[in-house]
PDB file of C-alpha atoms in Angstrom:
ATOM      1  CA  MET S   1      22.015  36.682  66.693  1.00  0.00           C
ATOM      2  CA  SER S   2      22.608  32.810  66.652  1.00  0.00           C
ATOM      3  CA  TYR S   3      22.200  30.568  69.334  1.00  0.00           C
ATOM      4  CA  PHE S   4      26.041  29.665  68.920  1.00  0.00           C
ATOM      5  CA  GLY S   5      26.868  33.282  68.794  1.00  0.00           C
ATOM      6  CA  ARG S   6      25.421  33.720  72.145  1.00  0.00           C
ATOM      7  CA  ILE S   7      26.556  30.467  73.730  1.00  0.00           C
ATOM      8  CA  LEU S   8      30.087  30.544  72.634  1.00  0.00           C
ATOM      9  CA  GLY S   9      32.743  30.772  75.143  1.00  0.00           C
ATOM     10  CA  GLN S  10      30.034  30.913  77.890  1.00  0.00           C
ATOM     11  CA  ALA S  11      30.173  27.474  79.330  1.00  0.00           C
ATOM     12  CA  ILE S  12      32.981  25.041  79.945  1.00  0.00           C
ATOM     13  CA  LEU S  13      33.709  21.837  81.415  1.00  0.00           C
ATOM     14  CA  VAL S  14      36.576  21.633  83.450  1.00  0.00           C
ATOM     15  CA  SER S  15      38.100  18.496  84.460  1.00  0.00           C
ATOM     16  CA  LEU S  16      41.301  18.840  86.497  1.00  0.00           C
ATOM     17  CA  ILE S  17      41.153  22.303  87.319  1.00  0.00           C
ATOM     18  CA  SER S  18      40.710  23.204  91.133  1.00  0.00           C
ATOM     19  CA  VAL S  19      39.167  26.657  92.035  1.00  0.00           C
ATOM     20  CA  ASN S  20      38.536  28.672  95.408  1.00  0.00           C
ATOM     21  CA  MET S  21      34.805  28.409  96.125  1.00  0.00           C
ATOM     22  CA  PRO S  22      32.783  31.370  97.614  1.00  0.00           C
ATOM     23  CA  ILE S  23      31.261  31.146 100.900  1.00  0.00           C
ATOM     24  CA  GLN S  24      27.703  30.757  99.575  1.00  0.00           C
ATOM     25  CA  ALA S  25      26.486  27.497  98.190  1.00  0.00           C
ATOM     26  CA  TRP S  26      23.308  25.646  97.983  1.00  0.00           C
ATOM     27  CA  SER S  27      22.939  23.223 100.859  1.00  0.00           C
ATOM     28  CA  ALA S  28      20.678  20.208 101.693  1.00  0.00           C
ATOM     29  CA  GLU S  29      19.371  21.648 104.931  1.00  0.00           C
ATOM     30  CA  ASP S  30      15.827  22.359 105.823  1.00  0.00           C
ATOM     31  CA  THR S  31      14.544  20.762 102.538  1.00  0.00           C
ATOM     32  CA  THR S  32      11.214  19.105 102.355  1.00  0.00           C
ATOM     33  CA  SER S  33       9.412  17.311  99.342  1.00  0.00           C
ATOM     34  CA  SER S  34       6.522  19.794  99.781  1.00  0.00           C
ATOM     35  CA  ARG S  35       8.495  23.054 100.422  1.00  0.00           C
ATOM     36  CA  PRO S  36      11.951  22.824  98.675  1.00  0.00           C
ATOM     37  CA  ASN S  37      14.392  25.093 100.067  1.00  0.00           C
ATOM     38  CA  PRO S  38      15.533  27.474  97.323  1.00  0.00           C
ATOM     39  CA  ARG S  39      19.238  27.088  98.309  1.00  0.00           C
ATOM     40  CA  HIS S  40      19.190  23.310  97.476  1.00  0.00           C
ATOM     41  CA  PRO S  41      19.283  22.769  93.549  1.00  0.00           C
ATOM     42  CA  TRP S  42      17.666  19.753  92.866  1.00  0.00           C
ATOM     43  CA  PRO S  43      14.152  20.071  94.581  1.00  0.00           C
ATOM     44  CA  ALA S  44      13.630  23.888  93.849  1.00  0.00           C
ATOM     45  CA  LEU S  45      14.935  23.239  90.273  1.00  0.00           C
ATOM     46  CA  LEU S  46      12.757  20.519  89.464  1.00  0.00           C
ATOM     47  CA  GLN S  47       9.806  22.283  90.991  1.00  0.00           C
ATOM     48  CA  GLN S  48      10.468  25.463  88.719  1.00  0.00           C
ATOM     49  CA  ALA S  49      11.377  23.487  85.552  1.00  0.00           C
ATOM     50  CA  ASP S  50       7.988  21.250  85.991  1.00  0.00           C
ATOM     51  CA  THR S  51       5.972  24.280  86.325  1.00  0.00           C
ATOM     52  CA  GLN S  52       7.699  25.977  83.241  1.00  0.00           C
ATOM     53  CA  GLY S  53       7.380  22.604  81.286  1.00  0.00           C
ATOM     54  CA  LEU S  54      10.958  22.433  80.996  1.00  0.00           C
ATOM     55  CA  PRO S  55      12.357  18.808  80.694  1.00  0.00           C
ATOM     56  CA  THR S  56      13.172  17.099  84.303  1.00  0.00           C
ATOM     57  CA  GLY S  57      13.184  13.406  83.469  1.00  0.00           C
ATOM     58  CA  PHE S  58      16.892  12.844  83.342  1.00  0.00           C
ATOM     59  CA  LEU S  59      17.338  15.616  86.412  1.00  0.00           C
ATOM     60  CA  LYS S  60      15.025  13.394  88.470  1.00  0.00           C
ATOM     61  CA  HIS S  61      17.662  10.233  87.866  1.00  0.00           C
ATOM     62  CA  ILE S  62      20.391  12.533  89.956  1.00  0.00           C
ATOM     63  CA  ASP S  63      20.850  11.851  93.363  1.00  0.00           C
ATOM     64  CA  PRO S  64      19.970  15.370  95.058  1.00  0.00           C
ATOM     65  CA  LYS S  65      23.000  15.465  96.966  1.00  0.00           C
ATOM     66  CA  PHE S  66      25.400  14.761  94.048  1.00  0.00           C
ATOM     67  CA  VAL S  67      25.895  17.984  92.746  1.00  0.00           C
ATOM     68  CA  THR S  68      27.398  21.142  94.582  1.00  0.00           C
ATOM     69  CA  VAL S  69      26.354  24.381  93.138  1.00  0.00           C
ATOM     70  CA  HIS S  70      28.306  27.624  93.571  1.00  0.00           C
ATOM     71  CA  PHE S  71      27.786  31.300  92.293  1.00  0.00           C
ATOM     72  CA  GLU S  72      30.777  33.260  91.381  1.00  0.00           C
ATOM     73  CA  ASP S  73      31.382  36.497  89.529  1.00  0.00           C
ATOM     74  CA  LEU S  74      32.939  34.598  86.497  1.00  0.00           C
ATOM     75  CA  ARG S  75      35.055  36.366  84.055  1.00  0.00           C
ATOM     76  CA  THR S  76      35.856  33.888  81.343  1.00  0.00           C
ATOM     77  CA  TYR S  77      32.875  31.770  81.201  1.00  0.00           C
ATOM     78  CA  ALA S  78      29.350  32.231  82.325  1.00  0.00           C
ATOM     79  CA  ALA S  79      29.318  28.702  83.896  1.00  0.00           C
ATOM     80  CA  GLU S  80      31.852  25.930  84.596  1.00  0.00           C
ATOM     81  CA  TYR S  81      31.451  22.177  85.711  1.00  0.00           C
ATOM     82  CA  HIS S  82      34.066  20.327  87.547  1.00  0.00           C
ATOM     83  CA  PRO S  83      33.690  16.471  87.584  1.00  0.00           C
ATOM     84  CA  HIS S  84      36.466  15.820  89.803  1.00  0.00           C
ATOM     85  CA  ASP S  85      34.384  17.297  92.624  1.00  0.00           C
ATOM     86  CA  HIS S  86      30.967  17.461  91.233  1.00  0.00           C
ATOM     87  CA  THR S  87      30.719  21.017  91.426  1.00  0.00           C
ATOM     88  CA  MET S  88      28.926  23.355  89.153  1.00  0.00           C
ATOM     89  CA  ILE S  89      29.616  27.141  89.082  1.00  0.00           C
ATOM     90  CA  LEU S  90      27.422  29.539  87.682  1.00  0.00           C
ATOM     91  CA  ASN S  91      27.546  33.328  87.146  1.00  0.00           C
ATOM     92  CA  LEU S  92      26.057  35.528  89.834  1.00  0.00           C
ATOM     93  CA  ARG S  93      23.505  36.708  87.328  1.00  0.00           C
ATOM     94  CA  LEU S  94      21.814  33.348  87.270  1.00  0.00           C
ATOM     95  CA  SER S  95      21.288  33.572  91.160  1.00  0.00           C
ATOM     96  CA  PHE S  96      18.402  35.495  92.802  1.00  0.00           C
ATOM     97  CA  ASN S  97      19.055  39.040  92.702  1.00  0.00           C
ATOM     98  CA  GLU S  98      22.435  38.364  91.810  1.00  0.00           C
ATOM     99  CA  ALA S  99      23.206  37.755  95.303  1.00  0.00           C
ATOM    100  CA  GLY S 100      24.912  34.192  94.863  1.00  0.00           C
ATOM    101  CA  GLY S 101      22.331  32.615  97.372  1.00  0.00           C
ATOM    102  CA  ALA S 102      19.995  30.838  95.385  1.00  0.00           C
ATOM    103  CA  LEU S 103      18.958  29.851  91.745  1.00  0.00           C
ATOM    104  CA  ALA S 104      17.240  32.706  89.757  1.00  0.00           C
ATOM    105  CA  ASP S 105      13.510  32.216  88.844  1.00  0.00           C
ATOM    106  CA  LEU S 106      13.582  30.214  85.789  1.00  0.00           C
ATOM    107  CA  ALA S 107      10.263  32.276  84.378  1.00  0.00           C
ATOM    108  CA  ARG S 108      12.457  35.301  84.612  1.00  0.00           C
ATOM    109  CA  MET S 109      15.562  33.937  83.067  1.00  0.00           C
ATOM    110  CA  THR S 110      16.493  34.659  79.404  1.00  0.00           C
ATOM    111  CA  HIS S 111      16.277  31.827  76.881  1.00  0.00           C
ATOM    112  CA  HIS S 112      20.015  32.056  76.583  1.00  0.00           C
ATOM    113  CA  ASP S 113      20.428  31.597  80.381  1.00  0.00           C
ATOM    114  CA  VAL S 114      18.048  28.692  80.504  1.00  0.00           C
ATOM    115  CA  ALA S 115      19.865  27.091  77.675  1.00  0.00           C
ATOM    116  CA  LEU S 116      23.395  27.960  79.401  1.00  0.00           C
ATOM    117  CA  LEU S 117      21.933  26.125  82.667  1.00  0.00           C
ATOM    118  CA  TYR S 118      20.565  22.985  80.732  1.00  0.00           C
ATOM    119  CA  HIS S 119      24.061  22.774  79.022  1.00  0.00           C
ATOM    120  CA  GLU S 120      25.587  22.718  82.679  1.00  0.00           C
ATOM    121  CA  LEU S 121      22.895  20.295  83.937  1.00  0.00           C
ATOM    122  CA  LEU S 122      23.653  17.745  80.885  1.00  0.00           C
ATOM    123  CA  HIS S 123      27.185  17.758  82.119  1.00  0.00           C
ATOM    124  CA  ALA S 124      25.915  17.104  85.915  1.00  0.00           C
ATOM    125  CA  TYR S 125      23.907  14.112  84.376  1.00  0.00           C
ATOM    126  CA  LEU S 126      26.884  12.498  82.352  1.00  0.00           C
ATOM    127  CA  ASP S 127      29.093  12.998  85.562  1.00  0.00           C
ATOM    128  CA  TYR S 128      26.412  11.274  87.690  1.00  0.00           C
ATOM    129  CA  LEU S 129      26.300   8.258  85.166  1.00  0.00           C
ATOM    130  CA  TYR S 130      30.040   8.053  85.176  1.00  0.00           C
ATOM    131  CA  ALA S 131      30.564   8.328  89.245  1.00  0.00           C
ATOM    132  CA  THR S 132      31.287   5.165  91.085  1.00  0.00           C
ATOM    133  CA  ASP S 133      30.455   6.714  94.527  1.00  0.00           C
ATOM    134  CA  HIS S 134      26.800   7.998  94.287  1.00  0.00           C
ATOM    135  CA  GLY S 135      25.461   4.651  95.424  1.00  0.00           C
ATOM    136  CA  GLN S 136      22.372   4.543  93.189  1.00  0.00           C
ATOM    137  CA  ALA S 137      21.174   1.965  90.992  1.00  0.00           C
ATOM    138  CA  LEU S 138      21.304   3.479  87.088  1.00  0.00           C
ATOM    139  CA  THR S 139      17.825   3.301  85.661  1.00  0.00           C
ATOM    140  CA  ALA S 140      17.427   1.437  82.076  1.00  0.00           C
ATOM    141  CA  GLU S 141      17.403   4.815  80.268  1.00  0.00           C
ATOM    142  CA  ASP S 142      20.693   5.683  82.367  1.00  0.00           C
ATOM    143  CA  GLN S 143      22.289   2.521  81.067  1.00  0.00           C
ATOM    144  CA  LYS S 144      21.359   3.320  77.635  1.00  0.00           C
ATOM    145  CA  VAL S 145      22.732   6.697  77.717  1.00  0.00           C
ATOM    146  CA  LEU S 146      25.800   5.421  79.560  1.00  0.00           C
ATOM    147  CA  GLU S 147      26.465   2.726  76.800  1.00  0.00           C
ATOM    148  CA  ALA S 148      25.904   5.092  73.982  1.00  0.00           C
ATOM    149  CA  ALA S 149      28.457   7.491  75.452  1.00  0.00           C
ATOM    150  CA  ASN S 150      31.007   4.751  75.869  1.00  0.00           C
ATOM    151  CA  ASN S 151      30.532   3.473  72.421  1.00  0.00           C
ATOM    152  CA  GLN S 152      30.893   6.910  70.944  1.00  0.00           C
ATOM    153  CA  MET S 153      34.013   7.838  72.957  1.00  0.00           C
ATOM    154  CA  ALA S 154      35.608   4.503  71.841  1.00  0.00           C
ATOM    155  CA  CYS S 155      36.053   5.859  68.146  1.00  0.00           C
ATOM    156  CA  HIS S 156      33.940   8.698  66.999  1.00  0.00           C
ATOM    157  CA  TYR S 157      35.080  11.163  69.540  1.00  0.00           C
ATOM    158  CA  ARG S 158      38.543   9.870  70.016  1.00  0.00           C
ATOM    159  CA  PHE S 159      40.043   9.593  66.584  1.00  0.00           C
ATOM    160  CA  VAL S 160      38.929  12.812  65.145  1.00  0.00           C
ATOM    161  CA  ARG S 161      39.619  15.472  62.594  1.00  0.00           C
ATOM    162  CA  ILE S 162      39.496  19.022  64.208  1.00  0.00           C
ATOM    163  CA  ASN S 163      39.509  22.563  62.761  1.00  0.00           C
ATOM    164  CA  PRO S 164      42.912  23.966  63.794  1.00  0.00           C
ATOM    165  CA  ILE S 165      41.588  27.736  62.480  1.00  0.00           C
ATOM    166  CA  ARG S 166      37.886  28.144  63.321  1.00  0.00           C
ATOM    167  CA  GLN S 167      37.507  30.330  60.317  1.00  0.00           C
ATOM    168  CA  LEU S 168      38.981  27.787  57.733  1.00  0.00           C
ATOM    169  CA  LYS S 169      36.536  25.095  57.743  1.00  0.00           C
ATOM    170  CA  GLY S 170      37.904  23.022  54.978  1.00  0.00           C
ATOM    171  CA  ALA S 171      41.284  22.800  56.860  1.00  0.00           C
ATOM    172  CA  THR S 172      41.494  19.907  59.190  1.00  0.00           C
ATOM    173  CA  GLU S 173      44.034  17.891  61.203  1.00  0.00           C
ATOM    174  CA  LEU S 174      43.858  14.296  62.382  1.00  0.00           C
ATOM    175  CA  ARG S 175      44.137  13.879  66.049  1.00  0.00           C
ATOM    176  CA  PHE S 176      43.894  10.865  68.660  1.00  0.00           C
ATOM    177  CA  LEU S 177      42.636  12.290  71.612  1.00  0.00           C
ATOM    178  CA  SER S 178      43.685  11.566  75.180  1.00  0.00           C
ATOM    179  CA  ASP S 179      40.956  10.075  77.454  1.00  0.00           C
ATOM    180  CA  GLN S 180      40.240  13.455  79.036  1.00  0.00           C
ATOM    181  CA  ASP S 181      40.058  15.157  75.708  1.00  0.00           C
ATOM    182  CA  THR S 182      37.445  12.497  74.476  1.00  0.00           C
ATOM    183  CA  TRP S 183      35.535  12.917  77.336  1.00  0.00           C
ATOM    184  CA  GLU S 184      35.289  16.594  77.184  1.00  0.00           C
ATOM    185  CA  VAL S 185      34.393  16.348  73.233  1.00  0.00           C
ATOM    186  CA  MET S 186      31.587  13.905  74.032  1.00  0.00           C
ATOM    187  CA  ASN S 187      30.403  16.398  76.778  1.00  0.00           C
ATOM    188  CA  GLU S 188      30.517  19.366  75.013  1.00  0.00           C
ATOM    189  CA  THR S 189      29.245  18.112  71.805  1.00  0.00           C
ATOM    190  CA  TRP S 190      25.943  16.721  73.507  1.00  0.00           C
ATOM    191  CA  ALA S 191      25.698  19.790  75.855  1.00  0.00           C
ATOM    192  CA  VAL S 192      25.880  22.294  73.167  1.00  0.00           C
ATOM    193  CA  PHE S 193      22.937  20.614  71.344  1.00  0.00           C
ATOM    194  CA  VAL S 194      20.886  20.039  74.534  1.00  0.00           C
ATOM    195  CA  GLY S 195      21.476  24.025  75.091  1.00  0.00           C
ATOM    196  CA  TRP S 196      20.547  24.511  71.531  1.00  0.00           C
ATOM    197  CA  VAL S 197      17.223  22.582  71.922  1.00  0.00           C
ATOM    198  CA  LEU S 198      16.016  24.469  75.041  1.00  0.00           C
ATOM    199  CA  TRP S 199      16.767  27.769  73.581  1.00  0.00           C
ATOM    200  CA  THR S 200      15.180  27.131  70.200  1.00  0.00           C
ATOM    201  CA  LYS S 201      12.209  25.599  71.682  1.00  0.00           C
ATOM    202  CA  LEU S 202      11.763  28.687  74.102  1.00  0.00           C
ATOM    203  CA  GLU S 203      12.191  30.772  70.961  1.00  0.00           C
ATOM    204  CA  LEU S 204       9.503  29.083  68.967  1.00  0.00           C
ATOM    205  CA  PHE S 205       7.146  28.234  71.874  1.00  0.00           C
ATOM    206  CA  GLN S 206       7.297  32.018  73.172  1.00  0.00           C
ATOM    207  CA  ASP S 207       7.738  30.635  76.486  1.00  0.00           C
ATOM    208  CA  HIS S 208       4.393  28.804  76.463  1.00  0.00           C
ATOM    209  CA  LEU S 209       5.787  25.110  76.772  1.00  0.00           C
ATOM    210  CA  THR S 210       2.890  24.019  79.416  1.00  0.00           C
ATOM    211  CA  THR S 211       0.177  25.256  76.780  1.00  0.00           C
ATOM    212  CA  LYS S 212       1.512  24.620  73.135  1.00  0.00           C
ATOM    213  CA  SER S 213       2.714  21.502  71.551  1.00  0.00           C
ATOM    214  CA  TRP S 214       4.676  20.684  68.499  1.00  0.00           C
ATOM    215  CA  THR S 215       2.824  21.252  65.100  1.00  0.00           C
ATOM    216  CA  PRO S 216       3.738  20.670  61.475  1.00  0.00           C
ATOM    217  CA  ALA S 217       4.381  24.337  61.397  1.00  0.00           C
ATOM    218  CA  LEU S 218       6.511  24.676  64.238  1.00  0.00           C
ATOM    219  CA  ILE S 219       8.382  21.321  63.175  1.00  0.00           C
ATOM    220  CA  GLU S 220       9.200  22.905  59.793  1.00  0.00           C
ATOM    221  CA  GLN S 221      10.472  25.976  61.343  1.00  0.00           C
ATOM    222  CA  TRP S 222      12.222  24.052  63.820  1.00  0.00           C
ATOM    223  CA  THR S 223      14.006  22.007  61.090  1.00  0.00           C
ATOM    224  CA  GLN S 224      15.077  25.109  59.149  1.00  0.00           C
ATOM    225  CA  ARG S 225      16.813  26.401  62.115  1.00  0.00           C
ATOM    226  CA  LEU S 226      18.393  23.020  63.035  1.00  0.00           C
ATOM    227  CA  ARG S 227      19.481  22.824  59.298  1.00  0.00           C
ATOM    228  CA  ASP S 228      21.106  26.324  59.217  1.00  0.00           C
ATOM    229  CA  ALA S 229      22.802  25.383  62.745  1.00  0.00           C
ATOM    230  CA  VAL S 230      24.347  22.238  61.381  1.00  0.00           C
ATOM    231  CA  HIS S 231      25.668  23.723  58.039  1.00  0.00           C
ATOM    232  CA  SER S 232      26.919  26.836  60.051  1.00  0.00           C
ATOM    233  CA  GLY S 233      28.715  24.556  62.742  1.00  0.00           C
ATOM    234  CA  GLU S 234      26.958  25.967  65.462  1.00  0.00           C
ATOM    235  CA  LEU S 235      26.406  22.653  67.017  1.00  0.00           C
ATOM    236  CA  LEU S 236      30.039  21.341  66.801  1.00  0.00           C
ATOM    237  CA  GLY S 237      31.862  20.291  69.895  1.00  0.00           C
ATOM    238  CA  TYR S 238      35.220  21.350  71.245  1.00  0.00           C
ATOM    239  CA  TYR S 239      37.722  20.508  74.246  1.00  0.00           C
ATOM    240  CA  GLU S 240      40.478  22.438  75.922  1.00  0.00           C
ATOM    241  CA  PRO S 241      43.679  20.469  75.261  1.00  0.00           C
ATOM    242  CA  ASP S 242      45.027  18.732  78.150  1.00  0.00           C
ATOM    243  CA  ASP S 243      48.616  19.317  76.814  1.00  0.00           C
ATOM    244  CA  PRO S 244      49.728  22.525  78.213  1.00  0.00           C
ATOM    245  CA  GLU S 245      51.899  23.541  75.490  1.00  0.00           C
ATOM    246  CA  GLU S 246      48.828  23.365  72.843  1.00  0.00           C
ATOM    247  CA  ARG S 247      46.696  25.091  75.242  1.00  0.00           C
ATOM    248  CA  GLN S 248      49.165  28.017  74.964  1.00  0.00           C
ATOM    249  CA  ILE S 249      48.443  28.245  71.083  1.00  0.00           C
ATOM    250  CA  ALA S 250      44.893  27.589  71.469  1.00  0.00           C
ATOM    251  CA  ARG S 251      42.409  27.670  74.692  1.00  0.00           C
ATOM    252  CA  LYS S 252      39.688  25.459  72.629  1.00  0.00           C
ATOM    253  CA  ARG S 253      39.960  23.038  69.856  1.00  0.00           C
ATOM    254  CA  PHE S 254      36.935  22.591  67.669  1.00  0.00           C
ATOM    255  CA  ILE S 255      36.048  19.302  65.987  1.00  0.00           C
ATOM    256  CA  ALA S 256      35.457  19.158  62.562  1.00  0.00           C
ATOM    257  CA  PRO S 257      32.072  18.317  61.174  1.00  0.00           C
ATOM    258  CA  SER S 258      33.166  14.544  60.230  1.00  0.00           C
ATOM    259  CA  ASN S 259      33.118  14.002  64.055  1.00  0.00           C
ATOM    260  CA  GLY S 260      30.113  16.200  65.116  1.00  0.00           C
ATOM    261  CA  LEU S 261      26.678  14.990  66.242  1.00  0.00           C
ATOM    262  CA  THR S 262      25.534  11.817  64.665  1.00  0.00           C
ATOM    263  CA  PRO S 263      21.712  10.982  63.924  1.00  0.00           C
ATOM    264  CA  GLN S 264      22.037   8.272  66.863  1.00  0.00           C
ATOM    265  CA  ASP S 265      23.428  10.926  68.970  1.00  0.00           C
ATOM    266  CA  VAL S 266      20.507  13.176  68.378  1.00  0.00           C
ATOM    267  CA  GLU S 267      17.826  10.561  68.483  1.00  0.00           C
ATOM    268  CA  LEU S 268      19.259   9.450  72.219  1.00  0.00           C
ATOM    269  CA  LEU S 269      19.437  13.216  73.337  1.00  0.00           C
ATOM    270  CA  LEU S 270      15.950  14.225  72.265  1.00  0.00           C
ATOM    271  CA  THR S 271      13.887  10.971  72.896  1.00  0.00           C
ATOM    272  CA  THR S 272      15.926   9.493  76.310  1.00  0.00           C
ATOM    273  CA  VAL S 273      17.306  12.632  77.830  1.00  0.00           C
ATOM    274  CA  LEU S 274      14.748  15.458  76.666  1.00  0.00           C
ATOM    275  CA  GLY S 275      11.511  13.357  76.232  1.00  0.00           C
ATOM    276  CA  GLU S 276      10.679  14.743  72.881  1.00  0.00           C
ATOM    277  CA  PRO S 277       8.169  13.580  70.610  1.00  0.00           C
ATOM    278  CA  PRO S 278       8.699  10.953  67.670  1.00  0.00           C
ATOM    279  CA  GLU S 279       7.686  13.524  65.104  1.00  0.00           C
ATOM    280  CA  LEU S 280      10.234  15.772  66.195  1.00  0.00           C
ATOM    281  CA  VAL S 281      13.107  13.339  66.360  1.00  0.00           C
ATOM    282  CA  GLN S 282      12.205  12.047  62.986  1.00  0.00           C
ATOM    283  CA  ALA S 283      12.617  15.632  61.449  1.00  0.00           C
ATOM    284  CA  SER S 284      15.897  15.975  63.537  1.00  0.00           C
ATOM    285  CA  THR S 285      17.580  13.050  62.703  1.00  0.00           C
ATOM    286  CA  ALA S 286      16.777  13.560  59.130  1.00  0.00           C
ATOM    287  CA  VAL S 287      18.506  16.705  58.943  1.00  0.00           C
ATOM    288  CA  PHE S 288      21.894  15.051  60.157  1.00  0.00           C
ATOM    289  CA  GLU S 289      21.361  12.168  58.242  1.00  0.00           C
ATOM    290  CA  GLN S 290      21.253  14.230  54.955  1.00  0.00           C
ATOM    291  CA  TYR S 291      24.127  16.444  56.080  1.00  0.00           C
ATOM    292  CA  GLN S 292      26.199  13.262  56.610  1.00  0.00           C
ATOM    293  CA  THR S 293      25.880  12.259  52.967  1.00  0.00           C
ATOM    294  CA  THR S 294      27.547  15.897  51.740  1.00  0.00           C
ATOM    295  CA  MET S 295      30.461  15.862  54.230  1.00  0.00           C
ATOM    296  CA  GLU S 296      33.818  14.033  54.775  1.00  0.00           C
ATOM    297  CA  PRO S 297      33.292  10.570  56.608  1.00  0.00           C
ATOM    298  CA  ALA S 298      34.780  10.216  60.131  1.00  0.00           C
ATOM    299  CA  PRO S 299      38.181   8.905  59.978  1.00  0.00           C
ATOM    300  CA  SER S 300      38.189   5.063  60.523  1.00  0.00           C
ATOM    301  CA  CYS S 301      39.318   3.398  63.727  1.00  0.00           C
ATOM    302  CA  ASP S 302      40.215   0.231  62.408  1.00  0.00           C
TER     303      ASP S 302
END
């Protein structure tokens, strides 16, 4: 099954919805740099991710106390992120022994679940960049990501074409999105790609991220998978309409290819966020550049 077939419907960014939290959650108590508390997300997560060779650079920029993480027996989605209170809710299956007390061992997670986790971590990172109350100075890399996000939300992810009927990819409608819907489209488009990157790399490297590196053969396989994903629409972003009446018609609205990931988005995410090498970035941006020549251009904001 394709990555998108596995991940679709699994994660959602929730901007304005409040939920009742369970009793158990990670806390910042009893944590030291040498012995992270498994209930405290960032030290334990970073330690595990570093050991597994997973990307941690962008995570190290986030204040460890910024995000609160809970586990719930979610029904509709496997994960949610609530930026209004910086809360990440993960399905119980991502917790140790499915007990809801601490994060499960990353080494034992499926590729799908690692991808799902990184999808949500990208939401947390973007939320952190836009938050005004974390009291931390942003790094040059953070500023670069923030500037790129603002530029894309000013036009590319605001005045968009959508696919009202998912199965009819050629049928589109023009929409000028609200601030909330624009924020969500950008978030989900970028997070879907980040999740796909992690899932695909784990598949190609067969979990050996610390001992393998990109070879011409692996990059060729990556490029073919990426080309297939782009052409099938697996990497297109979506949003939940903030209009209650429209939400009754469609729970999600998917954007059309004209307003999907740009080569600039791909370069930023692979380089600045995930720290992938230039040869992989070049091969990936080339896929999107070639695809852009075959599709309808994005609507002009002028």
